[in-house]
Short mmCIF file of C-alpha atoms in Angstrom, two decimals:
data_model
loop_
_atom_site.label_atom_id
_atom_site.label_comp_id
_atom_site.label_asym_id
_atom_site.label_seq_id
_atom_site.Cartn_x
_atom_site.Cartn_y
_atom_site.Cartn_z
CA UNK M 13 -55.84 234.95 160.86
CA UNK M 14 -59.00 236.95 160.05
CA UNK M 15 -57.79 237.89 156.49
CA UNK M 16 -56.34 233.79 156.07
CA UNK M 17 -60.23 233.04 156.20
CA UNK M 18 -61.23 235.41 154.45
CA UNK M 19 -58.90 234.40 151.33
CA UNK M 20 -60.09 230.59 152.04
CA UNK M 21 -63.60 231.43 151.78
CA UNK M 22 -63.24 233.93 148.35
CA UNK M 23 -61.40 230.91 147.27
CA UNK M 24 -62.98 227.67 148.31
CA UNK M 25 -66.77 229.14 149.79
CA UNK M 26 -68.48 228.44 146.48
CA UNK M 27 -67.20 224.81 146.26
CA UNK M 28 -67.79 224.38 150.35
CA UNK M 29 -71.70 225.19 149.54
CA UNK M 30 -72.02 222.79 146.45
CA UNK M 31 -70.75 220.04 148.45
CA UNK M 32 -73.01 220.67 151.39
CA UNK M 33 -75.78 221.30 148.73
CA UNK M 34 -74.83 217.82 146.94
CA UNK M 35 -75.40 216.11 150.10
CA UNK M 36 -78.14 217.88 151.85
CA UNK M 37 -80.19 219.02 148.99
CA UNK M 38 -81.29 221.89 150.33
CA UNK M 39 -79.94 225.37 149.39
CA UNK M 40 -80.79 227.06 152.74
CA UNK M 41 -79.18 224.14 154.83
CA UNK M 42 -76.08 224.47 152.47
CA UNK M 43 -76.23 227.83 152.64
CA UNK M 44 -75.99 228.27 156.46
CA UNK M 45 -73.91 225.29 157.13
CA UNK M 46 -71.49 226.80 154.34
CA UNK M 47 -71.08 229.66 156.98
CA UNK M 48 -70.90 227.80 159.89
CA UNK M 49 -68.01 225.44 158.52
CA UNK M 50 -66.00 228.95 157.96
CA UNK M 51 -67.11 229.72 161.35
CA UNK M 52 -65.32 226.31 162.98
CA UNK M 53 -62.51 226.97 160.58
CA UNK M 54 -61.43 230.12 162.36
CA UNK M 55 -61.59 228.43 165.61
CA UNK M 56 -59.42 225.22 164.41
CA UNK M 57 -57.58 227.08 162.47
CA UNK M 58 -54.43 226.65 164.96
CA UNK M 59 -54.86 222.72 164.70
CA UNK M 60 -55.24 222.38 160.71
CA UNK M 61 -51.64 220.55 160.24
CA UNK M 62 -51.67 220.61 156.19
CA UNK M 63 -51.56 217.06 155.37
CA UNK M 64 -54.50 217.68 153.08
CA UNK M 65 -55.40 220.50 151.01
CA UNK M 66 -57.23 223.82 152.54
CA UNK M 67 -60.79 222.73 150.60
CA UNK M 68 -60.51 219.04 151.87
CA UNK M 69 -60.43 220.33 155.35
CA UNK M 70 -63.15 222.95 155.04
CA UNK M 71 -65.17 219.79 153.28
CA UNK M 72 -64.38 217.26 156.31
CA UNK M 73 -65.61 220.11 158.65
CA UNK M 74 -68.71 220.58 156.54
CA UNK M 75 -69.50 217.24 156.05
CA UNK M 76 -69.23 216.73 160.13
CA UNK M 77 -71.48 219.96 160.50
CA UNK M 78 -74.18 217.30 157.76
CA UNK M 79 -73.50 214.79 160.07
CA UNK M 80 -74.37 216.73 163.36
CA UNK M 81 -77.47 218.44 161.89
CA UNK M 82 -78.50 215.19 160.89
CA UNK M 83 -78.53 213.47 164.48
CA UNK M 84 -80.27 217.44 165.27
CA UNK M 85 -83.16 216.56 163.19
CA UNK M 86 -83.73 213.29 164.20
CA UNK M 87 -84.57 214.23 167.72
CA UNK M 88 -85.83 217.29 167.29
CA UNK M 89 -87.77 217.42 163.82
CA UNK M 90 -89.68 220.98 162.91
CA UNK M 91 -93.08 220.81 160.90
CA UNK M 92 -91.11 221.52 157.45
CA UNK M 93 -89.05 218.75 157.36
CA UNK M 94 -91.87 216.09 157.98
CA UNK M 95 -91.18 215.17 154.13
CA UNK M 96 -89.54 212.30 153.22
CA UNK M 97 -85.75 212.72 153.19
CA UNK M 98 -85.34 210.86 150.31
CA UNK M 99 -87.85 212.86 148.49
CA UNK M 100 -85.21 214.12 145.70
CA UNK M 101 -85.32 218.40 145.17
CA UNK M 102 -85.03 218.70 141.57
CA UNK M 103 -84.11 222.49 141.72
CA UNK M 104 -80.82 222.10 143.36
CA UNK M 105 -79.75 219.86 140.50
CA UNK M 106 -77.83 221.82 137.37
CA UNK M 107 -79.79 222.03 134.04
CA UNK M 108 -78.06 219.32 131.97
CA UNK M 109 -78.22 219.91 128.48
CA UNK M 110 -77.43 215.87 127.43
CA UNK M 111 -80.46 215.03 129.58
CA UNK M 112 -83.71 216.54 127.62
CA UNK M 113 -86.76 215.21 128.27
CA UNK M 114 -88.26 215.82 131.56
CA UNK M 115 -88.97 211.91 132.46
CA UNK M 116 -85.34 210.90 131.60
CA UNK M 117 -84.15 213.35 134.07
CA UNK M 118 -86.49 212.54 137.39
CA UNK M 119 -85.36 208.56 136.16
CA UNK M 120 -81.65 209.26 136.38
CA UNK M 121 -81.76 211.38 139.75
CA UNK M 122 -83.75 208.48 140.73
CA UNK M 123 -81.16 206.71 140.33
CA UNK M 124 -78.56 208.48 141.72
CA UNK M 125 -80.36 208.48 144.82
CA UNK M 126 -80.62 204.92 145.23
CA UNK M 127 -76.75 204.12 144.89
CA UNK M 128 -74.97 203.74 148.20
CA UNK M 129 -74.24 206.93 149.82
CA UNK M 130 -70.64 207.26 149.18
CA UNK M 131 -70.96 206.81 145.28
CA UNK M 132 -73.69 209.04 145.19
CA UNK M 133 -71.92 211.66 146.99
CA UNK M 134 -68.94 210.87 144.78
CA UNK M 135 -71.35 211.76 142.04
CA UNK M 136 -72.73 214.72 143.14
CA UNK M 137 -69.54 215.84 143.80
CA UNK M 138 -68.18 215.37 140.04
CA UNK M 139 -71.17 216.54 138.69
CA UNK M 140 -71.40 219.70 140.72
CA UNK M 141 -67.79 220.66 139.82
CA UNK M 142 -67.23 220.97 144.27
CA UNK M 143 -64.04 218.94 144.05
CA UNK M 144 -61.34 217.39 142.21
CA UNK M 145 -60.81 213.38 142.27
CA UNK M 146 -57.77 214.02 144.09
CA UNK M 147 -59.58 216.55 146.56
CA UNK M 148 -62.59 213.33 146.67
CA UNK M 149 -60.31 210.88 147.94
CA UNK M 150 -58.15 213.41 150.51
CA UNK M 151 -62.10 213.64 151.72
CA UNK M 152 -62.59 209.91 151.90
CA UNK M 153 -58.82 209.37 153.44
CA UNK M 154 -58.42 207.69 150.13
CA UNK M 155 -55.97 207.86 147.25
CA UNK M 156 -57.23 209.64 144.08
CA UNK M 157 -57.23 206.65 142.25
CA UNK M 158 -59.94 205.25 144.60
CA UNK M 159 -62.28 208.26 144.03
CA UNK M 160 -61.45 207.89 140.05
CA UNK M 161 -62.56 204.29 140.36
CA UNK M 162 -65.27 204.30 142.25
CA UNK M 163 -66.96 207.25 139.95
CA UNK M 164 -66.23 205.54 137.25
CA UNK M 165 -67.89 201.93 139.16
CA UNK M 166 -71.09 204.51 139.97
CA UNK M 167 -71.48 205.33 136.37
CA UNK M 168 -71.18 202.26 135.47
CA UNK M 169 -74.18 201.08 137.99
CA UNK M 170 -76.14 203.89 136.53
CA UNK M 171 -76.05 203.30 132.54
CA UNK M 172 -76.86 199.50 133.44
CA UNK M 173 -80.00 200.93 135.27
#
């Protein structure tokens, strides 16, 4: 079982951490909830039934593990996270070469961050290369066609902005 999650995280730890870093913003947070979604994997390992794929169940777990440290910080907030949460970190976002000029960057993150939260994590998702559209909509409990869709409607939003 040991060496199963040891394959799973070789394989799908990388793209487990962008997808906590694409919703948390913060490469520590990702960082150690990366480990502690491996960490609940092992112990639900018995339960995972296969009607999604390995990475869409280490992302559900992941994204509960957001969820819960979420609800953590809101009743029990520590002196470094004071800052506004929807103060956007601009390091954990990928050099894009089609974006050059410093201003047009900080304007389209901007933007990004004011969609709705489920196209902007669809998004961030795409643009950090965590997941496929199939892989997306296993995540939502929607088809792939939904995720394809809705990226595409998020885009869409963005180059009218």
């Amino acid at each position: 079982m040991n060496r199963e999650i040891e394959e799973y995280y070789n394989k799908y730890g990388q793209k487990v951490y962008a997808y906590l870093l694409s919703i948390c913003r913060e490469p520590d947070t990702a960082q150690d909830l990366t480990q502690e979604t491996f960490c609940q994997a092992i112990k639900s390992l018995d339960r995972f039934k296969g009607d999604c794929s390995v990475c869409t169940w280490l992302c559900r777990i992941a994204k509960f593990l957001w969820l819960k440290e979420i609800r953590r910080r809101k009743y029990h907030p520590s002196s470094h996270e004071e800052a506004d949460l929807n103060e956007l970190d601009i390091s954990v976002i990928p050099p894009d070469d089609l974006i050059e000029s410093s201003d047009t960057k900080m304007y389209v993150i901007r933007q990004i961050h004011e969609l709705p939260e489920r196209e902007k994590e669809i998004i961030l998702l795409k643009a950090t290369g965590a997941l496929t559209f199939e892989e997306i909509g296993q995540l939502f409990g929607k088809s792939a066609s939904w995720a394809r869709v809705t990226y595409y409607r998020a885009k869409q939003k963005l180059r009218k902005e």
